[in-house]
Coordinates of C-alpha atoms and ligand atoms in Angstrom, one line a residue:
M1 CA 10.4 28.4 -6.6
D2 CA 11.7 27.1 -10.0
K3 CA 9.4 26.0 -12.7
L4 CA 9.8 23.8 -15.8
V5 CA 8.6 25.2 -19.1
I6 CA 7.8 22.7 -21.8
Q7 CA 7.0 23.2 -25.5
G8 CA 5.0 20.0 -26.2
G9 CA 4.4 18.0 -29.3
I10 CA 7.8 16.5 -29.9
R11 CA 8.3 12.7 -30.1
L12 CA 10.9 11.6 -27.6
S13 CA 13.8 9.8 -29.3
G14 CA 17.3 8.8 -28.1
E15 CA 19.1 7.1 -25.3
I16 CA 19.5 7.9 -21.6
R17 CA 21.1 6.3 -18.5
I18 CA 19.0 5.4 -15.4
A19 CA 20.2 6.4 -12.0
G20 CA 20.4 4.4 -8.8
A21 CA 17.0 3.8 -7.0
K22 CA 16.0 6.5 -4.5
N23 CA 13.8 4.1 -2.6
S24 CA 16.6 1.6 -2.3
A25 CA 19.3 4.2 -1.5
L26 CA 17.4 5.7 1.4
P27 CA 16.9 2.5 3.5
I28 CA 20.5 1.4 2.7
M29 CA 21.8 4.8 4.0
A30 CA 19.8 4.3 7.1
A31 CA 21.1 0.8 7.5
T32 CA 24.6 2.2 7.9
L33 CA 23.5 3.0 11.5
L34 CA 23.5 -0.7 12.2
T35 CA 27.3 -0.9 12.3
S36 CA 30.2 1.1 13.7
D37 CA 32.3 0.3 10.6
V38 CA 32.4 2.3 7.5
V39 CA 29.9 1.4 4.8
T40 CA 30.4 2.6 1.2
V41 CA 27.3 3.1 -0.8
G42 CA 27.7 3.4 -4.5
N43 CA 25.4 4.4 -7.5
L44 CA 23.6 6.9 -5.4
P45 CA 21.2 9.1 -7.4
H46 CA 21.9 12.8 -7.4
L47 CA 18.7 13.9 -5.6
Y48 CA 17.4 16.2 -2.8
D49 CA 16.1 13.2 -0.8
I50 CA 19.6 11.7 -0.7
T51 CA 21.1 15.0 0.5
T52 CA 18.3 15.2 3.1
M53 CA 19.2 11.7 4.4
L54 CA 22.9 12.7 4.5
E55 CA 21.9 15.8 6.4
L56 CA 19.8 13.8 8.8
L57 CA 22.6 11.4 9.5
G58 CA 25.0 14.3 9.8
C59 CA 22.9 16.2 12.4
M60 CA 23.1 13.1 14.6
G61 CA 26.9 13.1 14.3
V62 CA 27.4 10.5 11.6
E63 CA 30.3 11.3 9.3
S64 CA 30.1 10.9 5.6
V65 CA 32.5 11.5 2.7
V66 CA 30.9 12.0 -0.7
G67 CA 33.1 10.7 -3.5
E68 CA 33.3 11.8 -7.1
K69 CA 30.9 9.3 -8.7
M70 CA 28.1 9.5 -6.2
N71 CA 29.7 7.1 -3.9
V72 CA 29.5 7.9 -0.2
E73 CA 31.4 6.5 2.8
I74 CA 29.3 6.6 5.9
N75 CA 30.8 6.2 9.3
S76 CA 28.2 6.0 12.1
S77 CA 30.6 5.3 14.9
T78 CA 30.7 9.1 15.6
I79 CA 27.0 9.3 16.4
R80 CA 26.3 11.4 19.5
D81 CA 22.6 12.4 19.1
F82 CA 19.8 9.9 18.6
N83 CA 17.3 12.4 17.4
A84 CA 15.7 12.8 13.9
P85 CA 14.3 16.4 14.1
Y86 CA 11.0 17.5 12.7
E87 CA 12.6 20.1 10.3
L88 CA 14.1 17.2 8.3
V89 CA 11.4 14.6 8.8
K90 CA 8.7 16.9 7.5
T91 CA 10.6 17.3 4.2
M92 CA 11.1 13.6 3.8
R93 CA 8.9 10.9 5.3
A94 CA 11.5 8.2 4.6
S95 CA 13.4 9.7 7.6
I96 CA 11.3 7.2 9.6
L97 CA 13.8 4.6 8.3
V98 CA 16.4 5.6 10.9
L99 CA 14.1 4.4 13.7
G100 CA 14.6 0.6 13.4
P101 CA 18.4 0.7 13.0
M102 CA 19.1 3.3 15.7
L103 CA 16.9 1.5 18.2
S104 CA 18.4 -1.9 17.5
H105 CA 22.0 -0.8 17.5
Y106 CA 22.0 1.9 20.1
G107 CA 19.0 1.0 22.2
Q108 CA 17.4 4.5 21.8
A109 CA 15.9 6.7 19.1
E110 CA 13.7 9.8 18.9
V111 CA 12.2 10.5 15.5
A112 CA 9.7 13.2 14.7
L113 CA 6.3 11.6 13.8
P114 CA 5.8 12.1 10.0
G115 CA 2.6 13.9 9.2
G116 CA 0.2 13.3 6.4
C117 CA 1.1 14.3 2.9
A118 CA -0.4 15.2 -0.4
I119 CA -1.2 11.6 -1.2
G120 CA -2.8 10.4 2.0
S121 CA -2.6 10.2 5.8
R122 CA 0.4 7.7 5.7
P123 CA 0.5 6.5 9.3
V124 CA 3.5 4.6 10.8
N125 CA 1.4 2.5 13.3
L126 CA 2.6 -0.8 11.8
H127 CA 6.3 0.2 12.2
L128 CA 5.6 1.0 15.9
A129 CA 3.5 -2.0 16.7
A130 CA 6.1 -4.4 15.3
L131 CA 9.0 -2.7 17.2
K132 CA 6.9 -2.9 20.4
K133 CA 6.4 -6.6 19.8
M134 CA 10.2 -6.9 19.6
G135 CA 10.4 -5.4 23.1
A136 CA 10.8 -1.7 22.5
D137 CA 9.3 0.8 24.8
I138 CA 7.6 3.4 22.5
T139 CA 5.7 6.5 23.3
V140 CA 4.6 9.4 21.1
E141 CA 5.0 12.7 22.9
N142 CA 5.0 16.3 21.5
G143 CA 5.1 15.0 18.0
Y144 CA 8.0 12.7 18.5
I145 CA 8.3 8.9 18.6
K146 CA 10.4 8.2 21.7
A147 CA 11.8 4.6 21.6
S148 CA 14.1 2.7 23.9
T149 CA 15.1 -0.9 24.5
K150 CA 15.8 -0.1 28.2
G151 CA 19.4 -1.2 27.8
K152 CA 18.5 -4.6 26.4
R153 CA 18.7 -6.1 22.9
L154 CA 15.5 -6.2 20.9
K155 CA 14.0 -9.7 20.8
G156 CA 13.1 -11.6 17.7
A157 CA 9.3 -11.9 17.2
H158 CA 6.7 -13.1 14.8
I159 CA 5.3 -10.1 13.0
L160 CA 2.2 -10.2 10.9
M161 CA 1.8 -7.0 8.9
D162 CA -1.9 -6.0 8.5
I163 CA -1.1 -4.1 5.4
V164 CA 1.8 -4.5 3.0
T165 CA 4.1 -1.7 3.9
V166 CA 7.4 -1.0 2.2
T167 CA 9.2 1.1 4.7
G168 CA 7.5 -0.8 7.5
T169 CA 9.0 -4.0 6.3
E170 CA 12.4 -2.3 5.9
N171 CA 12.4 -0.8 9.4
V172 CA 11.5 -4.1 11.0
M173 CA 13.9 -6.1 8.9
M174 CA 16.8 -3.7 9.8
A175 CA 15.9 -3.8 13.5
A176 CA 15.7 -7.6 13.5
T177 CA 19.3 -8.0 12.1
L178 CA 20.7 -7.2 15.6
A179 CA 17.9 -8.6 17.7
D180 CA 18.2 -11.6 20.0
G181 CA 16.7 -14.6 18.2
Q182 CA 14.6 -15.1 15.1
T183 CA 12.1 -12.6 13.5
I184 CA 9.6 -13.7 10.9
I185 CA 7.8 -11.0 9.0
E186 CA 4.6 -12.2 7.4
N187 CA 2.8 -10.3 4.6
A188 CA 6.1 -8.6 4.0
A189 CA 6.5 -6.1 1.1
R190 CA 8.1 -7.9 -1.9
E191 CA 9.3 -4.7 -3.6
P192 CA 12.7 -5.0 -5.3
E193 CA 14.0 -2.2 -3.1
V194 CA 13.3 -4.4 0.0
V195 CA 15.3 -7.1 -1.7
D196 CA 18.1 -4.7 -2.4
L197 CA 18.2 -3.6 1.2
A198 CA 18.3 -7.2 2.3
H199 CA 21.2 -7.9 0.0
C200 CA 23.1 -5.0 1.5
L201 CA 22.3 -6.2 5.0
I202 CA 23.5 -9.7 4.1
A203 CA 26.8 -8.1 2.8
M204 CA 27.1 -6.5 6.2
G205 CA 26.8 -9.9 7.9
A206 CA 23.1 -10.2 8.5
D207 CA 21.3 -13.6 8.4
I208 CA 18.2 -13.0 6.2
S209 CA 16.2 -15.3 4.0
G210 CA 12.9 -15.1 2.1
E211 CA 13.5 -11.5 0.8
G212 CA 11.3 -10.9 -2.3
T213 CA 8.6 -13.2 -0.9
A214 CA 5.8 -12.5 1.6
T215 CA 7.7 -14.2 4.5
I216 CA 11.1 -12.8 5.5
T217 CA 13.1 -14.6 8.2
I218 CA 15.8 -12.8 10.0
N219 CA 18.1 -14.5 12.5
G220 CA 19.6 -11.8 14.7
V221 CA 23.4 -11.6 14.9
K222 CA 25.6 -9.8 17.6
R223 CA 27.2 -7.3 15.2
L224 CA 27.3 -6.2 11.6
H225 CA 30.3 -5.0 9.7
G226 CA 31.1 -2.6 7.0
C227 CA 30.8 -3.3 3.3
T228 CA 30.7 -1.7 -0.1
Y229 CA 27.3 -1.9 -1.8
F230 CA 26.0 -0.5 -5.1
V231 CA 22.3 0.5 -5.2
M232 CA 20.1 -1.1 -7.8
P233 CA 18.7 1.0 -10.8
D234 CA 15.6 3.0 -10.3
R235 CA 12.6 1.2 -11.7
I236 CA 10.3 4.2 -11.3
E237 CA 12.6 6.5 -13.1
T238 CA 12.9 3.8 -15.8
G239 CA 9.1 3.5 -16.1
T240 CA 8.6 7.2 -16.1
Y241 CA 10.8 7.8 -19.2
L242 CA 9.3 4.8 -21.0
I243 CA 5.7 6.1 -20.4
A244 CA 6.8 9.6 -21.5
A245 CA 8.1 8.0 -24.8
A246 CA 5.0 6.0 -25.3
A247 CA 2.7 9.0 -24.7
T248 CA 4.7 11.1 -27.3
R249 CA 4.6 8.2 -29.8
G250 CA 8.4 8.1 -29.7
R251 CA 11.3 5.6 -29.6
I252 CA 13.8 5.5 -26.7
K253 CA 16.4 3.2 -25.1
V254 CA 16.9 3.4 -21.4
K255 CA 20.3 2.0 -20.3
D256 CA 21.8 0.8 -16.9
T257 CA 18.4 -0.5 -15.7
R258 CA 17.0 -3.9 -14.9
P259 CA 14.0 -5.0 -17.0
G260 CA 13.0 -7.9 -14.7
I261 CA 11.7 -5.6 -12.0
L262 CA 9.3 -3.7 -14.3
E263 CA 7.1 -6.5 -15.6
A264 CA 3.7 -5.1 -14.7
V265 CA 4.6 -1.7 -16.3
L266 CA 6.2 -3.2 -19.5
S267 CA 3.2 -5.4 -20.0
K268 CA 0.8 -2.4 -19.7
L269 CA 3.0 -0.5 -22.2
E270 CA 2.8 -3.4 -24.6
E271 CA -1.0 -3.3 -24.2
A272 CA -0.8 0.4 -25.1
G273 CA 0.8 -0.6 -28.4
A274 CA 4.5 -0.2 -27.6
E275 CA 7.1 -2.6 -29.1
I276 CA 9.5 -3.4 -26.3
S277 CA 12.8 -5.1 -26.7
L278 CA 15.1 -6.0 -23.7
D279 CA 18.6 -7.0 -23.0
E280 CA 20.1 -7.6 -19.6
T281 CA 20.5 -3.9 -18.7
S282 CA 18.5 -1.9 -21.2
I283 CA 15.0 -1.5 -22.5
T284 CA 14.0 -0.1 -25.9
L285 CA 10.5 1.1 -26.5
D286 CA 9.1 2.0 -29.9
M287 CA 5.6 3.3 -30.7
H288 CA 6.3 3.4 -34.5
G289 CA 4.7 6.8 -34.4
Q290 CA 1.3 5.5 -33.3
R291 CA -1.0 7.0 -30.7
P292 CA -1.1 4.9 -27.5
K293 CA -4.2 2.7 -26.9
A294 CA -6.1 3.2 -23.7
V295 CA -5.1 0.8 -20.9
S296 CA -7.1 0.2 -17.7
L297 CA -5.1 -0.7 -14.6
T298 CA -5.2 -1.1 -10.8
T299 CA -2.3 -0.3 -8.5
A300 CA -1.3 -2.7 -5.8
P301 CA 1.9 -3.8 -4.0
Y302 CA 4.7 -5.4 -6.0
P303 CA 4.6 -7.4 -8.3
A304 CA 1.4 -5.7 -9.4
F305 CA 1.3 -2.3 -11.1
P306 CA 3.1 0.3 -8.8
T307 CA 1.2 3.2 -7.3
D308 CA 4.4 5.3 -8.0
M309 CA 3.6 5.0 -11.8
Q310 CA -0.1 5.5 -11.6
A311 CA 0.0 9.3 -12.3
Q312 CA 2.4 8.9 -15.3
F313 CA 0.1 6.3 -16.8
T314 CA -2.8 8.6 -16.3
A315 CA -1.1 11.2 -18.5
L316 CA -0.6 8.6 -21.2
N317 CA -4.2 7.5 -21.0
A318 CA -5.3 11.1 -21.2
V319 CA -4.2 11.2 -24.8
A320 CA -4.8 7.5 -25.6
D321 CA -7.2 6.1 -28.2
G322 CA -10.2 4.8 -26.2
S323 CA -11.5 4.9 -22.7
G324 CA -11.0 3.0 -19.4
S325 CA -10.4 3.2 -15.7
I326 CA -7.5 3.6 -13.3
T327 CA -8.0 2.3 -9.8
E328 CA -5.7 3.3 -6.9
T329 CA -5.7 0.8 -4.0
V330 CA -2.5 1.8 -2.1
F331 CA -3.0 5.5 -1.2
E332 CA -6.3 7.2 -0.5
N333 CA -5.7 10.5 -2.2
R334 CA -3.4 10.1 -5.1
F335 CA -5.3 11.9 -7.9
M336 CA -4.3 15.5 -7.5
H337 CA -2.7 15.5 -10.9
V338 CA -6.1 14.6 -12.5
H339 CA -7.6 18.0 -11.8
E340 CA -4.5 19.7 -13.3
M341 CA -4.7 17.5 -16.4
N342 CA -8.4 18.4 -16.8
R343 CA -7.3 22.0 -16.9
M344 CA -5.1 21.0 -19.9
G345 CA -8.2 19.6 -21.7
A346 CA -8.1 16.0 -20.5
D347 CA -11.4 14.1 -19.9
L348 CA -10.8 12.4 -16.5
R349 CA -13.4 11.9 -13.8
V350 CA -12.6 10.8 -10.3
E351 CA -15.1 8.4 -8.7
G352 CA -14.0 7.3 -5.3
N353 CA -10.6 5.6 -5.8
T354 CA -11.0 5.3 -9.5
V355 CA -10.4 7.6 -12.5
I356 CA -12.7 7.1 -15.5
F357 CA -11.0 8.4 -18.5
R358 CA -11.7 9.0 -22.2
G359 CA -8.6 9.7 -24.2
V360 CA -8.5 13.0 -26.2
N361 CA -6.4 13.7 -29.3
N362 CA -4.3 16.5 -27.7
L363 CA -3.9 18.3 -24.5
K364 CA -3.5 22.0 -24.4
G365 CA -0.6 23.7 -22.6
A366 CA -1.5 25.5 -19.4
P367 CA 0.2 26.6 -16.2
V368 CA -0.1 23.7 -13.7
M369 CA 1.1 23.0 -10.2
A370 CA 2.8 19.9 -8.9
T371 CA 1.6 18.5 -5.6
D372 CA 3.9 15.5 -5.1
L373 CA 6.8 13.7 -6.6
R374 CA 5.1 11.4 -9.1
A375 CA 2.3 13.9 -9.9
S376 CA 5.0 16.3 -11.0
A377 CA 6.4 13.7 -13.4
S378 CA 2.9 13.1 -14.8
L379 CA 2.4 16.8 -15.4
I380 CA 5.7 16.9 -17.3
I381 CA 4.5 14.1 -19.5
A382 CA 1.2 15.9 -20.0
G383 CA 3.2 19.0 -21.0
L384 CA 5.2 16.9 -23.5
V385 CA 2.1 15.7 -25.2
S386 CA 0.4 19.2 -25.2
Q387 CA 0.1 21.6 -28.0
N388 CA 2.0 24.9 -27.1
E389 CA 3.5 25.8 -23.8
T390 CA 3.0 24.2 -20.3
S391 CA 4.7 25.5 -17.2
V392 CA 4.9 23.2 -14.2
D393 CA 5.2 25.1 -10.9
R394 CA 6.5 23.8 -7.5
I395 CA 9.0 21.5 -9.1
Y396 CA 11.0 21.1 -5.9
H397 CA 9.0 17.9 -5.7
I398 CA 10.6 16.6 -8.9
D399 CA 14.1 17.3 -7.7
R400 CA 13.4 15.0 -4.7
G401 CA 13.1 12.0 -6.9
Y402 CA 14.3 12.6 -10.5
E403 CA 18.0 13.2 -11.3
C404 CA 18.5 16.0 -13.9
I405 CA 15.1 15.5 -15.4
E406 CA 15.3 18.4 -17.8
E407 CA 18.7 17.4 -19.1
K408 CA 17.6 13.8 -19.7
L409 CA 14.5 14.9 -21.5
Q410 CA 16.5 17.3 -23.6
L411 CA 18.8 14.4 -24.5
L412 CA 15.6 12.7 -25.8
G413 CA 14.8 15.8 -27.9
A414 CA 12.2 17.5 -25.6
K415 CA 12.0 21.3 -25.4
I416 CA 12.1 21.8 -21.7
R417 CA 13.8 24.4 -19.6
R418 CA 14.0 25.4 -16.0
L419 CA 13.1 28.9 -15.1
P420 CA 14.2 30.3 -11.7
S421 CA 11.3 32.2 -10.1
Ligands
LIG501 C1 7.0 3.4 0.0 C2 7.7 4.2 -1.1 C3 6.7 5.1 -1.9 C4 5.6 4.2 -2.5 C5 5.0 3.3 -1.4 C6 4.1 2.3 -1.9 C7 9.9 4.6 0.0 C8 10.8 5.6 0.6 N1 8.7 5.1 -0.4 O1 6.4 4.4 0.8 O2 7.4 5.7 -3.0 O3 4.6 5.0 -3.1 O4 6.0 2.6 -0.7 O5 4.7 1.5 -2.8 O6 10.2 3.5 -0.2 N2 0.3 2.1 6.1 C9 -0.4 2.1 7.3 N3 0.4 2.0 8.4 C10 1.7 1.9 8.4 C11 2.4 1.9 7.2 C12 1.7 2.0 6.0 O7 -1.6 2.1 7.3 O8 2.3 1.8 9.5 C13 -0.4 2.2 4.8 C14 -0.2 3.6 4.0 O9 -0.9 4.6 4.5 C15 -0.5 3.2 2.6 C16 -0.1 1.7 2.6 O10 0.0 1.3 3.9 O11 -1.9 3.2 2.4 C17 1.3 1.4 1.9 O12 2.2 2.3 2.3 P1 3.8 2.0 2.5 O13 4.1 0.8 1.7 O14 4.1 2.0 3.9 O15 4.4 3.3 1.8 P2 5.8 3.9 2.2 O16 6.7 2.8 2.8 O17 5.6 5.1 3.1

């Protein structure tokens, strides 16, 4: 397993380009199962999760042609097998996103039941309950979700989600596009990636309104057609580099992004002392060489502060001036990075779903281990603000969600290199 070795203590400075959003690309790739026409998806990030989704579609018989600029043409008319195997689902939980489209278009689907992961139990009960309400026959046998419409079309239904779920909303929204009649999703996720998926589905001929609000209405149509769609920029990647720059007291510009989808994070960065300037597609952050100020926060579904940026902000707070608390309300076990940061000299204490922190002047480099995608990013940030050397092990997590992270950080002046094990 590769590791990343970081010599900390350098202020990040410079400009980088943000890639397409992983969490938007994955559902959009799954949505290509809703039509027998070719769908071209552009601005795909160069990530393991994208390769896994292509592999998953490929093992079901779907043909795809990857172009030069991370565009891919996906043709699902060649599908011959409606089974998402455990070997792939276990490496990427977002594989569950093929369930709704396959069931709605082809009337059948078998998807391995995703297990728990490093950040919590992550059940898919709400996906299944909603699809059942739309008329699907669903059983769970031998670790597989077996779903069928018994030769009929799914029926539109009124779905009230007990909890805001991003992929749950996406699965149901995709299934509803080809259902018979109207589906209303209440307490729907409002994440920008849900909106991006809705826009792609609309470009494929779907009748959807209310995306970006808590009530999404979908009027089922008989068929969807092909389209070309460019994935939105990755707000989590954007935020991660901005937080890294703030933690290192630096000044950076991130380009090809969308400032409007990061409001909660930008406002917390300003609270931490960053000067932020925006134009339509870029964000400049400048700490004027100052140490960040401690910022308390609570994660919650969009538009509140995203759970996917909690770990990175914990790294910033670990070296901030002052003390405070970070409360995680979305996942039950998302503080694994805290223990690693304490090994680097941080003063962080977990109490239930809250981390109480007192910022220290400096962290000290140490060998640390990544447990999940965003925790890996936070440990890299911790390494960047440490004196001497930090090595982050198990970085396959980071390659799932960050495109060329060491190259981008090198562009910003960081001393970071990948060591093959
Ligand atoms: C998506 C994102 C992930 C992000 C998360 C929360 C993708 C591919 N991944 O994950 O990066 O961290 O949103 O913003 O987009 N829940 C249930 N039952 C369900 C579904 C969810 O209890 O059927 C719970 C989960 O355990 C969790 C909460 O709902 O506590 C929110 O999870 P959810 O929004 O579904 O996360 P994902 O869609 O898996």
